[in-house]
Coordinates of C-alpha atoms and ligand atoms in Angstrom, one line a residue:
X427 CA 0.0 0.0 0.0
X428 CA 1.7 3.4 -0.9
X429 CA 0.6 6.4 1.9
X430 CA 0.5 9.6 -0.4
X431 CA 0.8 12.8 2.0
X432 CA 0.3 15.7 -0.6
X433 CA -2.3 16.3 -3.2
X434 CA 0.0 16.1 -6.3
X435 CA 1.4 12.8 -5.3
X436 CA -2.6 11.1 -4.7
X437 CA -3.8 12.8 -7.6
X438 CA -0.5 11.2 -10.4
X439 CA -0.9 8.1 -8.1
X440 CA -5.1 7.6 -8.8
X441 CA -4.2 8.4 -12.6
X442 CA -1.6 6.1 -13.0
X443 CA -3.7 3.1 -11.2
X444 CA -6.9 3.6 -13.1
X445 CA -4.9 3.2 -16.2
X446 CA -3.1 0.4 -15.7
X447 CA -5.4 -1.3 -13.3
X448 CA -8.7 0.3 -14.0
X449 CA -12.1 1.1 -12.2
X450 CA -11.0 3.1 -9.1
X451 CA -13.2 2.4 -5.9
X452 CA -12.7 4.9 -2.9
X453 CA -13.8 5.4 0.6
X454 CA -13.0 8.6 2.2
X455 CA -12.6 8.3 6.1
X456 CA -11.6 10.2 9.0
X457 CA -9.4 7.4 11.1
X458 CA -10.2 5.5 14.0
X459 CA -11.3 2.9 11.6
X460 CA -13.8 0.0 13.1
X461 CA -15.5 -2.9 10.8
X462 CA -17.9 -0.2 9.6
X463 CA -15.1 1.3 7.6
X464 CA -14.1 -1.9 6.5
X465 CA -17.3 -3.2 5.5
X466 CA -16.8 0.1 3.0
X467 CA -13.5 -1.5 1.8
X468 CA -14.4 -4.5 1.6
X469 CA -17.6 -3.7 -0.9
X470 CA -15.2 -1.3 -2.8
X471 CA -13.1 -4.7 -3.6
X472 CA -16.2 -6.3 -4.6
X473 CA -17.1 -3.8 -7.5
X474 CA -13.6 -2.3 -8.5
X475 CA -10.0 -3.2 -9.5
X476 CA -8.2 -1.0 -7.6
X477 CA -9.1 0.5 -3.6
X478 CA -8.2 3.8 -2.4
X479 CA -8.8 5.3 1.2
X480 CA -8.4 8.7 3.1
X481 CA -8.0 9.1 6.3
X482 CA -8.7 12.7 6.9
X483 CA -9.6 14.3 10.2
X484 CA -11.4 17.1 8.6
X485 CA -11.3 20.3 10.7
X486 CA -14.2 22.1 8.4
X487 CA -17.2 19.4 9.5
X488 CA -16.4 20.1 13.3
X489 CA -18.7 23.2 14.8
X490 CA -16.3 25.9 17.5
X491 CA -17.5 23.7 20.5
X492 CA -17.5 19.9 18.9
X493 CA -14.7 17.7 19.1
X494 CA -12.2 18.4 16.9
X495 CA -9.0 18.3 19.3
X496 CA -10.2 14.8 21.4
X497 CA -11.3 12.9 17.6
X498 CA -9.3 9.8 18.2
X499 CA -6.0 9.7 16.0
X500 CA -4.6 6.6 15.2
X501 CA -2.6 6.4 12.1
X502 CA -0.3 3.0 12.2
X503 CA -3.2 1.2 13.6
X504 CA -5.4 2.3 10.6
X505 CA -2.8 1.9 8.5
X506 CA -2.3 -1.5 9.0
X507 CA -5.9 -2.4 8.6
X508 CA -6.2 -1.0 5.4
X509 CA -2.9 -3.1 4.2
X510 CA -4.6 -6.2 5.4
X511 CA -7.4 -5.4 3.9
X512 CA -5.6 -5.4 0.7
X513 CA -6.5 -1.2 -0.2
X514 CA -4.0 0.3 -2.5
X515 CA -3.5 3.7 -2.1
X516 CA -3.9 5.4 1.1
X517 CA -4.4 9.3 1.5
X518 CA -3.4 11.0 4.5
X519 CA -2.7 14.5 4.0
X520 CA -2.0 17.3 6.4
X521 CA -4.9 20.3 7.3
X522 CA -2.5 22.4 5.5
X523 CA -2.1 20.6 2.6
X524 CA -6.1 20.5 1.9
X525 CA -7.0 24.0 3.3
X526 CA -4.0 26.4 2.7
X527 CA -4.1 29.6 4.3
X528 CA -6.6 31.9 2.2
X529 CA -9.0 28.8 1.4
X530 CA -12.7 30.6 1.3
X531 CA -14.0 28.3 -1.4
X532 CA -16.8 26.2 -0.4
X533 CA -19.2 23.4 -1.4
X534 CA -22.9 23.8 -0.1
X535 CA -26.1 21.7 -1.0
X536 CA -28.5 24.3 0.2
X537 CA -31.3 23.2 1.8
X538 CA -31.0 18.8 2.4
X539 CA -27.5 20.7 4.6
X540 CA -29.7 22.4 7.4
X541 CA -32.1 19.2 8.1
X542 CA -31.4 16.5 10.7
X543 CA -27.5 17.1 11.4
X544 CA -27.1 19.8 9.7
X545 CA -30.2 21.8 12.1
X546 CA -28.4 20.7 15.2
X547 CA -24.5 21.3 13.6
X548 CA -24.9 24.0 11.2
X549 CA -22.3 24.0 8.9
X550 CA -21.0 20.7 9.6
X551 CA -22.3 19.7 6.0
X552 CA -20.8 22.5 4.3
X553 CA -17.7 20.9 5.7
X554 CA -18.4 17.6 4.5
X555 CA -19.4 18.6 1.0
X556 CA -16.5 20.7 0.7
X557 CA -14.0 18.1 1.9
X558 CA -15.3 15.5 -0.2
X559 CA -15.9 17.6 -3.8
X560 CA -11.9 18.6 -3.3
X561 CA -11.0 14.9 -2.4
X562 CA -13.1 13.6 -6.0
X563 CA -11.4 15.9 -7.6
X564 CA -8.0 14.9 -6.2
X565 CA -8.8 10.9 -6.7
X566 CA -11.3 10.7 -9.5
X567 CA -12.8 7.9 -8.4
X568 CA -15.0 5.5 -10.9
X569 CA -17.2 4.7 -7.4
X570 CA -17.4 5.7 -3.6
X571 CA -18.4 4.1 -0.8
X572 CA -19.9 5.7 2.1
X573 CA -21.7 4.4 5.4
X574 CA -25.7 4.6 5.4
X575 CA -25.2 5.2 9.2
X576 CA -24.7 8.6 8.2
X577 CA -27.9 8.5 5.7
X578 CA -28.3 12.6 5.5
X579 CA -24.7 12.6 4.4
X580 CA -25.8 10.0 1.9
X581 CA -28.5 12.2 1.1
X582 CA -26.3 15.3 0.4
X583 CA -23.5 13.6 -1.5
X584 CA -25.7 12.0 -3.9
X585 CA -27.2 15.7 -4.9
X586 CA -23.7 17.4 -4.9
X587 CA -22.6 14.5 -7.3
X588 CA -25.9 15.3 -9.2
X589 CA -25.4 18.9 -9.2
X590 CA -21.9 19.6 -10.0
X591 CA -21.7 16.3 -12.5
X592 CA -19.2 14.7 -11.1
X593 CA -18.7 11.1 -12.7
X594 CA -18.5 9.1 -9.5
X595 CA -21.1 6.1 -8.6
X596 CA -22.2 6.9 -5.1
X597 CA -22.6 3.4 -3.1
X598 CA -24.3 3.7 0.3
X599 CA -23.0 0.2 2.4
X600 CA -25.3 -1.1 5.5
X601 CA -24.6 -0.1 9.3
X602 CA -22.4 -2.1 10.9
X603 CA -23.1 -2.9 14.6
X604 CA -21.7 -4.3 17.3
X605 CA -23.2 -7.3 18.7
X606 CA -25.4 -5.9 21.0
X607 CA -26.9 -3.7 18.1
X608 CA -25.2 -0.1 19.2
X609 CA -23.8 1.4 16.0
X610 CA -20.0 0.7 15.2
X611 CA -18.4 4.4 15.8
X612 CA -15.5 5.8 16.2
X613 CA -16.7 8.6 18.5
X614 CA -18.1 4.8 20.5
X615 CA -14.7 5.3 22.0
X616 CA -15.2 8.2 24.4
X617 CA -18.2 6.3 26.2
X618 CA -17.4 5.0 29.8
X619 CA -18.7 1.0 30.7
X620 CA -21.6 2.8 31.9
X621 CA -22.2 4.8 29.1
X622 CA -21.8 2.2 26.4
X623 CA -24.9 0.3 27.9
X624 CA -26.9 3.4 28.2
X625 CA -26.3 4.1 24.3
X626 CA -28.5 1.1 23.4
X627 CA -31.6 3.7 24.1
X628 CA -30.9 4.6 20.4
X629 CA -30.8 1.2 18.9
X630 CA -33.7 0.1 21.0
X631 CA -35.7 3.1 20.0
X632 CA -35.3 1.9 16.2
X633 CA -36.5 -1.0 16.7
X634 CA -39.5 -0.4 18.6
X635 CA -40.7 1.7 15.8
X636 CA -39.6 -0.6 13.5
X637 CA -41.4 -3.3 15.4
X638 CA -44.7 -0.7 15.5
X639 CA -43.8 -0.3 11.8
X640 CA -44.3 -3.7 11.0
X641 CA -47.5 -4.3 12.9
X642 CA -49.4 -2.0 11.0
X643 CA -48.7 1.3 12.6
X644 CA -48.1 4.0 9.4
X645 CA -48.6 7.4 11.6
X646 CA -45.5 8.7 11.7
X647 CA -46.5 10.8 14.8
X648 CA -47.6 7.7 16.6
X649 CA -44.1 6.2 15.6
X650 CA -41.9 9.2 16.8
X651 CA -43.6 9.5 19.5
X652 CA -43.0 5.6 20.9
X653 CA -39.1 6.1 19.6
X654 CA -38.5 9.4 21.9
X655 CA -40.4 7.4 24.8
X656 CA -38.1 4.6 24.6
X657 CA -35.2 7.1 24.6
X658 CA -36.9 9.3 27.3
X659 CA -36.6 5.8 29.5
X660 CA -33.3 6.3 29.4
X661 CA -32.5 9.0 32.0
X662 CA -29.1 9.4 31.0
X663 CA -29.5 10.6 27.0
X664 CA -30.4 13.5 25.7
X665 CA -32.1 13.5 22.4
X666 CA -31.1 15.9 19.7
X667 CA -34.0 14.4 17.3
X668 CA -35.9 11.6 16.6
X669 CA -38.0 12.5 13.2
X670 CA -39.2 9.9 10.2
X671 CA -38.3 12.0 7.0
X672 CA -38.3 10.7 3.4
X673 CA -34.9 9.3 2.4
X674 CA -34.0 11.6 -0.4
X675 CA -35.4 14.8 0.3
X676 CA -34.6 14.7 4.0
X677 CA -38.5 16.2 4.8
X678 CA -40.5 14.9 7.5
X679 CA -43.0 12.4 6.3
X680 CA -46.9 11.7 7.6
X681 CA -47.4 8.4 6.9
X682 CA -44.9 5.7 6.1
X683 CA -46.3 4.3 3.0
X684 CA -43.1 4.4 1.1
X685 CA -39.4 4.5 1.6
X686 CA -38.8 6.1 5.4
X687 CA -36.2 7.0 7.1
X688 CA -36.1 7.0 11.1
X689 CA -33.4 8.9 12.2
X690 CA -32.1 9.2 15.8
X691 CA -29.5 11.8 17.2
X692 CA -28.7 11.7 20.8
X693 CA -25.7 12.8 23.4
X694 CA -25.1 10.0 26.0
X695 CA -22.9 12.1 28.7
X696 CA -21.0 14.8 26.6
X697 CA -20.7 12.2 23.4
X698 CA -23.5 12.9 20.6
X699 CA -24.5 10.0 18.8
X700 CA -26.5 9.0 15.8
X701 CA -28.3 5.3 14.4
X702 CA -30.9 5.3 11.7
X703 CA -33.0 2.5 10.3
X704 CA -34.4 2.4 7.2
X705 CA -38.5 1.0 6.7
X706 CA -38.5 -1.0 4.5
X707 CA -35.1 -2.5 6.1
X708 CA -33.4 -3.3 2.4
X709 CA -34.7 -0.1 0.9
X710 CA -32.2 2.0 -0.9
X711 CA -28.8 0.7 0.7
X712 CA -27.1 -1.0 -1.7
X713 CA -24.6 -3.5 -0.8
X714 CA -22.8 -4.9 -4.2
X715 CA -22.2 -8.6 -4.8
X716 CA -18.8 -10.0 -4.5
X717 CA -17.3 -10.4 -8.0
Ligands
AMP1249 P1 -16.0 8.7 9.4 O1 -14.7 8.2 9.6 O2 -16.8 8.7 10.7 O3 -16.1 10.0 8.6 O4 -16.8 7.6 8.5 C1 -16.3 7.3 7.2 C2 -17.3 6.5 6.5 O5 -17.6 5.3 7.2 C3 -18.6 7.2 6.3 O6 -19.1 7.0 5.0 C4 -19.5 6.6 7.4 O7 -20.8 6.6 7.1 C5 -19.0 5.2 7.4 N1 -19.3 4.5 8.6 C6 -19.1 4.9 9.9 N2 -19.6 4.1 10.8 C7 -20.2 3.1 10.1 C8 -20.9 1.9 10.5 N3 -21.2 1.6 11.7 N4 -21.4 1.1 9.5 C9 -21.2 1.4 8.2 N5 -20.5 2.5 7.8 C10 -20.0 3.3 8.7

């Protein structure tokens, strides 16, 4: 695996290998990588020749009183996995190298970037649109690969790629959980014994919608309303939202006839998490077949 640090070098790199080798796959990350990432590697192999990766922590997404400084950091570890894993090219450049000084060009998808997330972190999005546009322009990647357990990133990327015509397939992969069900993320890390049971509330509240879902239930106010119960059991979280939106558009929906999205955000001690489920289950994620 070559580890490319600057932009010229990643960009020559990514040209060279989808000529000789062909369709590029990529799957743009910020570290602390856990089998969710993987799972994203692993279904780049599937579809494509050749696997790139980025491991950015990108300073743009985080608000002025969000994480940024504590965002675990852990390079050779990562590093490692993604040689075993058998990617090719690994990007890993500095903040300087992606925003120099004087940077006030930016990416936004007005509108899908101030719902769910985006009302509770505004401009987080504009940060992730950003980063992303400059790093398909820098790889030039035939297909991505990104996590549905962030499904309003999903959302957004697929209209930026829309919008500006960029000539990337967009591939959204399943959520990867641990075996209790809580969410595989890296910001999982920061929660104490104590904590890590209490985050359940969000899984649990999926499901019991879910569960409602499936026994006939369509009112999506009914349904909210028995997800924020079963996180209002829990003492401990807070919830940032629990709404039912339509998939694409990111707007709240009435009854869920169609394709839904449930959508959870909480902070269990000072740590804001986020799980989603998707009604029906299999709906839009698509997770390719092994060559
Ligand atoms: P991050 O490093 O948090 O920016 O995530 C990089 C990519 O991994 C994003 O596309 C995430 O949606 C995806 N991802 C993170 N956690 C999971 C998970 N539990 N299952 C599947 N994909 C994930």
């Amino acid at each position: 695996m070559k580890v490319l640090n600057t932009i010229e070098d990643m960009r020559s790199a990514c040209r060279a290998a989808r000529f000789s080798d062909g369709r590029l796959g990529f799957v743009p990350t910020m570290g602390a990588l856990h089998e969710g990432h993987l799972s994203l590697v692993r279904a780049a192999q599937a579809t494509c020749d050749v696997v790139a990766a980025s491991i950015f922590v990108n300073p743009t997404q985080f608000g002025p009183h969000e994480d940024l400084a504590q965002y675990p950091r852990r390079f050779e570890r990562d590093r490692e996995l993604l040689e075993k894993e058998g990617v090719e090219l690994l990007f890993a450049p500095s903040v300087e190298e992606m925003y120099p000084a004087g940077s006030v060009t930016w990416v936004t998808v007005e509108g899908l970037s101030d719902k769910l997330d985006g009302r509770s972190r505004p401009g987080h999005f504009r940060g992730v649109t950003t980063v992303v546009a400059k790093l398909f322009d820098i790889v030039e990647p035939d297909a991505a690969f990104f996590g549905q357990k962030d499904a309003a990133q999903v959302a957004i990327i697929r209209q930026m790629v829309r919008d500006l015509n960029f000539p990337v397939e967009i591939t959204a992969c399943p959520i990867v959980r641990e075996a209790d069900g809580l969410a595989m993320s890296s910001r999982n890390t920061y929660l104490d014994p104590q904590q890590r049971k209490q985050a359940l509330a969000l899984h649990r509240s999926l499901l019991r919608v879910k569960k409602a879902w499936e026994g006939g239930e369509l009112d999506a106010g009914k349904l909210k309303g028995a997800g924020r119960e079963e996180i209002a059991a829990e003492k401990s979280v807070r919830l940032d939202y629990f709404e039912i939106v339509d998939p694409h558009s990111l707007d709240p929906i009435e009854r869920v006839t169609d394709a839904a999205l449930v959508a959870v955000a909480a902070y269990v001690g000072e740590t804001r998490l986020i799980d989603n489920v998707l009604l029906p289950e299999s709906g839009l994620v698509e997770s390719p077949a092994r060559r």
